[in-house]
Coordinates of C-alpha atoms in Angstrom, one line a residue:
Chain A
X1 CA 20.7 65.0 26.2
X2 CA 20.4 65.1 30.0
X3 CA 19.6 61.6 31.0
X4 CA 19.8 62.0 34.7
X5 CA 18.0 65.4 35.0
X6 CA 14.5 64.0 35.0
X7 CA 15.5 61.2 37.4
X8 CA 13.2 58.9 35.4
X9 CA 15.9 56.7 33.8
X10 CA 16.5 53.2 34.5
X11 CA 19.5 52.6 36.8
X12 CA 20.7 49.1 37.5
X13 CA 21.0 48.7 41.2
X14 CA 21.9 45.6 43.2
X15 CA 18.3 45.0 44.2
X16 CA 16.8 45.3 40.7
X17 CA 15.5 42.1 39.2
X18 CA 14.7 41.1 35.7
X19 CA 11.1 41.8 36.3
X20 CA 11.5 45.3 37.7
X21 CA 13.9 46.2 34.9
X22 CA 11.4 44.9 32.4
X23 CA 8.5 46.8 33.9
X24 CA 10.7 49.9 34.0
X25 CA 11.4 49.6 30.3
X26 CA 7.8 48.9 29.5
X27 CA 6.6 52.1 31.4
X28 CA 9.4 54.2 29.8
X29 CA 8.3 53.0 26.3
X30 CA 4.6 53.6 27.2
X31 CA 5.5 57.1 28.4
X32 CA 7.5 58.0 25.3
X33 CA 4.8 56.5 23.1
X34 CA 2.2 58.5 24.9
X35 CA 4.2 61.7 24.1
X36 CA 4.8 61.0 20.4
X37 CA 2.0 58.5 19.6
X38 CA 4.0 57.4 16.5
X39 CA 3.6 53.7 16.7
X40 CA 0.0 53.6 17.9
X41 CA -1.1 56.2 15.3
X42 CA 0.6 54.4 12.4
X43 CA -0.8 51.0 13.4
X44 CA -4.3 52.2 14.0
X45 CA -4.5 54.3 10.9
X46 CA -3.3 51.4 8.8
X47 CA -5.9 49.1 10.5
X48 CA -8.8 51.6 10.1
X49 CA -7.9 52.2 6.4
X50 CA -7.9 48.5 5.6
X51 CA -11.1 48.0 7.6
X52 CA -12.9 50.8 5.8
X53 CA -11.8 49.4 2.4
X54 CA -12.9 45.9 3.3
X55 CA -16.2 47.1 4.8
X56 CA -16.9 49.5 1.9
X57 CA -16.2 46.9 -0.8
X58 CA -17.8 43.9 0.8
X59 CA -20.3 45.3 3.3
X60 CA -22.4 43.2 5.6
X61 CA -24.6 41.4 3.0
X62 CA -22.3 40.6 0.1
X63 CA -21.1 37.2 1.5
X64 CA -23.6 34.4 1.9
X65 CA -24.6 33.4 5.5
X66 CA -22.9 30.0 5.3
X67 CA -19.6 31.4 4.0
X68 CA -19.4 34.2 6.5
X69 CA -17.6 32.6 9.5
X70 CA -14.7 31.5 7.4
X71 CA -14.3 34.5 5.1
X72 CA -14.8 37.0 8.0
X73 CA -12.1 35.3 10.0
X74 CA -9.7 35.5 7.1
X75 CA -10.4 39.2 6.5
X76 CA -10.2 40.0 10.2
X77 CA -6.8 38.3 10.6
X78 CA -5.4 39.8 7.5
X79 CA -6.3 43.3 8.8
X80 CA -4.8 42.5 12.3
X81 CA -1.6 40.9 11.1
X82 CA -0.7 43.5 8.5
X83 CA -1.5 46.4 10.8
X84 CA 0.7 44.8 13.4
X85 CA 3.5 44.3 10.9
X86 CA 3.2 48.0 9.9
X87 CA 4.2 49.3 13.3
X88 CA 5.6 46.8 15.7
X89 CA 9.1 47.2 14.6
X90 CA 9.1 50.7 16.0
X91 CA 9.9 49.4 19.5
X92 CA 13.5 48.7 18.5
X93 CA 13.9 50.9 15.4
X94 CA 13.2 54.1 17.5
X95 CA 16.0 53.2 19.9
X96 CA 18.4 52.9 16.9
X97 CA 17.1 56.2 15.4
X98 CA 17.3 58.1 18.6
X99 CA 20.8 56.7 19.3
X100 CA 19.7 55.3 22.7
X101 CA 20.5 51.7 21.9
X102 CA 23.9 51.7 23.5
X103 CA 22.7 53.3 26.7
X104 CA 19.9 50.8 26.9
X105 CA 22.4 48.1 26.5
X106 CA 24.4 49.4 29.5
X107 CA 21.4 50.1 31.8
X108 CA 19.5 46.8 31.7
X109 CA 20.1 43.1 31.3
X110 CA 19.3 41.7 27.8
X111 CA 16.4 39.5 28.9
X112 CA 14.8 42.4 30.8
X113 CA 15.1 44.6 27.6
X114 CA 13.4 41.8 25.6
X115 CA 10.6 41.4 28.2
X116 CA 10.0 45.1 28.4
X117 CA 9.8 45.5 24.6
X118 CA 7.6 42.4 24.4
X119 CA 5.2 43.9 27.0
X120 CA 5.1 47.1 25.1
X121 CA 4.4 45.4 21.8
X122 CA 1.6 43.4 23.5
X123 CA 0.1 46.6 24.8
X124 CA 0.1 48.0 21.3
X125 CA -1.6 44.8 20.0
X126 CA -4.1 44.9 22.8
X127 CA -5.1 48.5 21.9
X128 CA -5.3 47.5 18.2
X129 CA -7.5 44.5 18.9
X130 CA -9.7 46.4 21.4
X131 CA -10.5 49.0 18.7
X132 CA -10.5 47.0 15.5
X133 CA -12.3 43.8 16.5
X134 CA -15.5 45.4 17.8
X135 CA -15.5 47.8 14.8
X136 CA -15.1 44.8 12.5
X137 CA -17.9 43.0 14.2
X138 CA -20.2 46.0 14.0
X139 CA -19.4 47.0 10.4
X140 CA -19.5 43.5 8.9
X141 CA -22.4 42.0 11.0
X142 CA -20.2 39.2 12.3
X143 CA -22.3 36.8 14.3
X144 CA -20.3 34.8 16.9
X145 CA -21.8 31.7 18.6
X146 CA -19.1 31.3 21.2
X147 CA -18.0 34.8 22.3
X148 CA -15.8 33.4 25.2
X149 CA -13.8 31.2 22.8
X150 CA -13.6 34.0 20.2
X151 CA -12.1 36.4 22.8
X152 CA -9.7 33.7 24.0
X153 CA -8.6 33.2 20.3
X154 CA -8.0 36.9 19.9
X155 CA -6.0 37.1 23.1
X156 CA -3.8 34.1 22.4
X157 CA -3.5 35.1 18.7
X158 CA -2.3 38.6 19.8
X159 CA 0.2 37.0 22.3
X160 CA 1.6 34.9 19.5
X161 CA 1.8 37.9 17.1
X162 CA 3.8 39.8 19.8
X163 CA 6.0 36.8 20.6
X164 CA 6.8 36.0 17.0
X165 CA 7.8 39.5 16.0
X166 CA 9.7 41.1 18.9
X167 CA 13.0 39.3 18.2
X168 CA 12.7 40.0 14.5
X169 CA 12.2 43.7 15.3
X170 CA 15.4 43.7 17.4
X171 CA 17.3 42.2 14.4
X172 CA 16.0 44.5 11.7
X173 CA 16.6 47.6 13.8
X174 CA 20.3 46.9 13.2
X175 CA 20.0 46.1 9.5
X176 CA 19.5 48.2 6.4
X177 CA 16.1 48.6 4.6
X178 CA 14.1 48.2 7.8
X179 CA 10.5 48.7 6.8
X180 CA 10.2 46.1 4.1
X181 CA 12.5 43.7 5.9
X182 CA 10.3 43.4 9.0
X183 CA 7.3 42.0 7.1
X184 CA 9.5 39.8 5.0
X185 CA 11.2 38.2 8.0
X186 CA 8.1 38.0 10.3
X187 CA 5.6 36.6 7.9
X188 CA 7.1 33.1 7.5
X189 CA 7.4 32.8 11.2
X190 CA 3.8 33.9 11.7
X191 CA 2.2 31.7 9.1
X192 CA 1.5 28.7 11.4
X193 CA -0.1 31.1 13.9
X194 CA -2.2 32.9 11.3
X195 CA -3.5 29.6 9.9
X196 CA -4.4 28.5 13.5
X197 CA -6.0 31.8 14.4
X198 CA -8.2 31.9 11.3
X199 CA -9.3 28.3 11.9
X200 CA -10.0 29.0 15.6
X201 CA -12.0 32.2 14.9
X202 CA -14.0 30.4 12.2
X203 CA -14.9 27.6 14.5
X204 CA -15.8 29.9 17.4
X205 CA -18.2 31.8 15.0
X206 CA -19.8 28.6 13.7
X207 CA -20.3 27.2 17.2
X208 CA -19.8 23.5 16.5
X209 CA -19.2 21.1 19.4
X210 CA -15.6 21.7 20.5
X211 CA -15.7 25.3 19.1
X212 CA -12.1 26.7 18.7
X213 CA -10.6 25.6 21.9
X214 CA -7.9 23.3 20.4
X215 CA -6.8 26.2 18.2
X216 CA -6.6 28.5 21.3
X217 CA -4.3 25.9 22.9
X218 CA -2.1 25.7 19.8
X219 CA -1.8 29.5 19.6
X220 CA -0.9 29.6 23.3
X221 CA 1.7 26.9 22.8
X222 CA 3.1 28.9 19.9
X223 CA 3.4 32.0 22.0
X224 CA 5.1 30.1 24.9
X225 CA 7.6 28.5 22.5
X226 CA 8.4 31.7 20.7
X227 CA 8.9 33.7 23.9
X228 CA 11.2 31.0 25.4
X229 CA 13.4 30.6 22.3
X230 CA 13.5 34.4 21.9
X231 CA 14.6 34.9 25.5
X232 CA 17.4 32.4 24.9
X233 CA 18.5 33.9 21.6
X234 CA 18.0 37.6 22.4
X235 CA 21.3 38.1 24.3
X236 CA 23.2 36.9 21.2
X237 CA 21.9 39.7 18.9
X238 CA 21.7 42.3 21.6
X239 CA 25.3 42.2 22.7
X240 CA 26.7 42.2 19.2
Chain B
X1 CA 38.8 15.1 -9.6
X2 CA 38.4 11.3 -9.3
X3 CA 35.3 12.0 -7.1
X4 CA 33.8 14.1 -9.9
X5 CA 34.4 11.4 -12.5
X6 CA 33.0 8.6 -10.4
X7 CA 29.9 10.7 -9.5
X8 CA 29.3 11.5 -13.2
X9 CA 29.4 7.8 -14.2
X10 CA 27.2 6.8 -11.3
X11 CA 24.6 9.4 -12.0
X12 CA 24.5 8.6 -15.7
X13 CA 24.1 4.9 -15.0
X14 CA 21.2 5.6 -12.6
X15 CA 19.4 7.9 -15.0
X16 CA 19.8 5.4 -17.9
X17 CA 18.7 2.5 -15.7
X18 CA 15.7 4.3 -14.4
X19 CA 14.4 5.0 -17.9
X20 CA 15.5 1.8 -19.7
X21 CA 15.6 -1.0 -17.1
X22 CA 12.8 -0.2 -14.6
X23 CA 9.3 -0.6 -15.7
X24 CA 6.7 2.0 -14.5
X25 CA 4.9 1.2 -11.2
X26 CA 1.4 0.0 -11.3
X27 CA -1.4 2.3 -10.2
X28 CA 0.0 5.4 -11.8
X29 CA -0.9 6.7 -15.3
X30 CA 1.7 6.3 -18.0
X31 CA 5.3 7.0 -17.1
X32 CA 4.8 9.4 -14.2
X33 CA 6.0 7.0 -11.5
X34 CA 9.5 7.5 -12.7
X35 CA 9.5 10.8 -11.0
X36 CA 10.2 8.8 -7.8
X37 CA 13.8 8.5 -8.7
X38 CA 14.3 12.3 -9.0
X39 CA 11.7 14.1 -6.9
X40 CA 12.2 12.1 -3.7
X41 CA 16.0 12.4 -3.6
X42 CA 15.7 16.1 -4.2
X43 CA 13.3 16.5 -1.3
X44 CA 15.6 14.3 0.8
X45 CA 18.7 16.4 0.0
X46 CA 16.7 19.6 0.7
X47 CA 15.8 18.3 4.2
X48 CA 19.4 17.1 4.8
X49 CA 20.7 20.5 3.7
X50 CA 18.4 22.6 5.9
X51 CA 19.1 20.4 8.9
X52 CA 22.8 20.7 8.3
X53 CA 22.4 24.4 8.0
X54 CA 20.6 24.7 11.3
X55 CA 23.2 22.6 13.1
X56 CA 26.1 24.6 11.5
X57 CA 24.4 27.8 12.6
X58 CA 24.1 26.6 16.2
X59 CA 27.8 25.5 16.1
X60 CA 28.7 29.0 14.8
X61 CA 26.7 30.7 17.6
X62 CA 28.5 28.6 20.2
X63 CA 32.1 28.5 18.9
X64 CA 32.1 31.6 16.6
X65 CA 34.2 29.8 14.1
X66 CA 33.8 31.4 10.6
X67 CA 34.0 28.0 8.8
X68 CA 30.8 26.9 10.6
X69 CA 29.0 29.9 9.1
X70 CA 30.3 29.2 5.6
X71 CA 28.9 25.7 6.0
X72 CA 25.5 27.0 7.2
X73 CA 25.3 29.5 4.3
X74 CA 26.3 27.1 1.6
X75 CA 24.1 24.4 2.9
X76 CA 21.1 26.7 3.1
X77 CA 21.7 27.9 -0.5
X78 CA 21.9 24.4 -1.9
X79 CA 18.9 23.3 0.2
X80 CA 16.9 26.2 -1.3
X81 CA 17.9 25.1 -4.8
X82 CA 17.0 21.4 -4.2
X83 CA 13.8 22.4 -2.4
X84 CA 12.8 24.6 -5.4
X85 CA 13.5 21.7 -7.8
X86 CA 11.5 19.3 -5.6
X87 CA 8.6 21.8 -5.7
X88 CA 8.7 22.1 -9.5
X89 CA 9.0 18.3 -10.1
X90 CA 6.3 17.7 -7.5
X91 CA 4.0 20.2 -9.2
X92 CA 4.5 18.5 -12.5
X93 CA 3.6 15.2 -10.9
X94 CA 0.5 16.8 -9.4
X95 CA -0.6 18.0 -12.8
X96 CA -0.1 14.5 -14.3
X97 CA -2.0 12.6 -11.5
X98 CA -4.3 15.0 -9.6
X99 CA -5.1 17.3 -12.5
X100 CA -3.7 20.6 -11.3
X101 CA -0.3 22.1 -10.8
X102 CA -1.1 23.6 -7.5
X103 CA -3.9 22.7 -5.0
X104 CA -2.4 23.4 -1.5
X105 CA -1.9 19.8 -0.6
X106 CA -0.3 19.8 2.9
X107 CA 3.0 18.7 1.3
X108 CA 2.8 21.7 -1.0
X109 CA 1.9 24.0 1.8
X110 CA 4.8 23.0 4.0
X111 CA 7.3 23.1 1.1
X112 CA 6.2 26.6 0.2
X113 CA 6.6 27.7 3.8
X114 CA 10.1 26.3 3.8
X115 CA 10.9 28.2 0.7
X116 CA 9.5 31.4 2.3
X117 CA 11.5 30.9 5.5
X118 CA 14.8 30.4 3.6
X119 CA 13.9 33.2 1.2
X120 CA 13.6 35.5 4.2
X121 CA 16.9 34.0 5.6
X122 CA 18.8 35.2 2.4
X123 CA 17.1 38.6 2.5
X124 CA 18.3 39.0 6.1
X125 CA 21.8 38.0 5.1
X126 CA 21.9 40.5 2.3
X127 CA 20.5 43.3 4.5
X128 CA 23.1 43.3 7.3
X129 CA 26.4 45.0 6.3
X130 CA 28.6 44.0 9.2
X131 CA 30.0 40.5 8.6
X132 CA 30.1 39.4 12.2
X133 CA 26.6 40.7 12.9
X134 CA 25.2 39.1 9.7
X135 CA 26.5 35.7 10.7
X136 CA 24.9 35.9 14.2
X137 CA 21.6 37.2 12.9
X138 CA 21.4 34.5 10.3
X139 CA 22.1 31.8 12.9
X140 CA 19.5 33.2 15.3
X141 CA 16.8 33.5 12.5
X142 CA 17.5 30.0 11.3
X143 CA 17.0 28.6 14.8
X144 CA 13.9 30.7 15.4
X145 CA 12.4 29.5 12.1
X146 CA 13.3 25.9 12.9
X147 CA 11.0 26.2 16.0
X148 CA 8.0 26.8 13.9
X149 CA 8.5 23.6 11.9
X150 CA 6.7 21.3 14.4
X151 CA 3.6 23.6 13.9
X152 CA 3.8 23.1 10.2
X153 CA 4.1 19.4 10.6
X154 CA 1.2 18.9 13.0
X155 CA -1.2 21.7 12.1
X156 CA -1.3 21.9 8.4
X157 CA -2.3 18.2 8.0
X158 CA -5.3 19.0 10.3
X159 CA -6.8 21.3 7.7
X160 CA -6.9 19.0 4.6
X161 CA -6.2 15.4 3.7
X162 CA -3.1 14.8 1.7
X163 CA -3.0 13.1 -1.7
X164 CA 0.7 12.6 -1.6
X165 CA 1.7 9.0 -2.3
X166 CA 3.2 7.9 1.0
X167 CA 4.0 4.3 -0.1
X168 CA 6.6 5.5 -2.5
X169 CA 8.4 7.3 0.3
X170 CA 8.6 4.4 2.8
X171 CA 10.6 1.5 1.5
X172 CA 9.5 -0.6 4.5
X173 CA 6.0 -0.8 3.2
X174 CA 5.1 -3.2 0.5
X175 CA 4.4 -1.3 -2.7
X176 CA 8.0 -1.0 -3.9
X177 CA 9.6 -4.1 -5.4
X178 CA 13.2 -4.9 -4.7
X179 CA 14.5 -3.8 -8.1
X180 CA 12.9 -0.4 -7.8
X181 CA 14.2 -0.1 -4.2
X182 CA 17.8 -0.8 -5.2
X183 CA 17.7 1.9 -7.9
X184 CA 15.8 4.3 -5.6
X185 CA 18.5 4.0 -3.0
X186 CA 21.2 4.3 -5.7
X187 CA 19.6 7.5 -6.9
X188 CA 19.4 8.7 -3.3
X189 CA 23.2 8.1 -2.9
X190 CA 23.9 9.8 -6.3
X191 CA 22.0 13.0 -5.2
X192 CA 23.6 13.0 -1.8
X193 CA 27.0 12.7 -3.5
X194 CA 26.1 15.6 -5.8
X195 CA 25.1 17.7 -2.8
X196 CA 28.3 16.9 -1.0
X197 CA 30.4 17.8 -4.0
X198 CA 28.5 21.1 -4.6
X199 CA 28.7 21.9 -0.9
X200 CA 32.5 21.5 -0.8
X201 CA 32.8 23.7 -3.9
X202 CA 30.6 26.4 -2.3
X203 CA 32.4 26.4 1.0
X204 CA 35.7 26.6 -0.7
X205 CA 34.5 29.5 -2.8
X206 CA 33.3 31.4 0.3
X207 CA 36.5 30.8 2.1
X208 CA 38.6 32.1 -0.9
X209 CA 36.3 35.2 -1.2
X210 CA 36.7 35.9 2.5
X211 CA 40.5 35.6 2.2
X212 CA 40.6 37.9 -0.8
X213 CA 38.5 40.5 0.9
X214 CA 40.8 40.4 3.9
X215 CA 43.8 40.9 1.6
X216 CA 42.2 43.9 -0.2
X217 CA 41.3 45.5 3.1
X218 CA 44.8 44.9 4.3
X219 CA 46.5 46.6 1.3
X220 CA 44.2 49.6 1.7

């Protein structure tokens, strides 16, 4: 390994701030992801497989018109959450497998590492939602009365998903039996968010008075709380 | 030893009195209201244990004293046991009064989420081989999980109305006569005493196991 040859590696200088370090880690992860496409491929293939299964077995006319907003919201969020859980742990597991964890610990401050990984996970989730949500709407004939509110729900829901899982990913990267452990640990933390997101998407699709805006706010609050607590706790598990 | 004997006598007295002396509360079919003296203390002990576990975890993360982690682990395990018992007894009560064992009442939803969170906590503990790391991770996870509890308390009730009898939980409300209240509080004390006894045993066991492990490693 010749870390300094490429000149692309993160060096901690006096002038570097948390933000520049975080952005540097984010870009580095994006670049390495662009080369291997491991995480994005596994997440997207998982999502597409589930979407095709759901669409094939249910189709766009099986469910009665009045039941659709709720059941479609449930199906959409099940697809999104489980695809995210299938690949998001890669962000830290790959450091462990490549043996770069220790060097990363030396080259950036813990909070910056967390923010960089969070930004990377959010990018993955953004790509996932950009592809899966339109495909789901097209395949299932999902009619949405308040598109603005629906988009806001997807964005805040995605933020919450990233916020709730990044710290868990950092923990399981240092444990045994990583794959199964990630879902088992993340799911209880994500349950309140999933319930909120399903409710919000359903109400945005129905289009009744307040639509899903209260749920959007709850999901945003969840994301903010999880990011704040994770930033406080992350140094503890990172410096072990 | 004397503590154990006193606790046994006290619990037996409470159980006998609850079945023989107290008459069943009005408004409930048959004898089902007697569950108050067992189910509510179990749920109370579970809450107490989880709270204690969270506080002990935080203390461990700050001071790095191993005893704090023993307390956190023992408390979480006992909390899980009592939480499970509260779920089962609550489910029996639900069958007797509402007609089905399980109907995702907000109380049932939040108790299942608690069980899932602490189930995941034990999975995490068993999956990390390094002792120091395991303690830190468990503490971090327990604090992270605790932060989602407000969402469970405020969001889940928005979705459906609860059928859970609140009056029986709140002694300040009329709905519980003085005789029932005294024995209810007596039962609460008995269960808390039982929890403290089990907790001390468990912590002592963990401490001895840790010491033995240290000695074996030393002799190697």
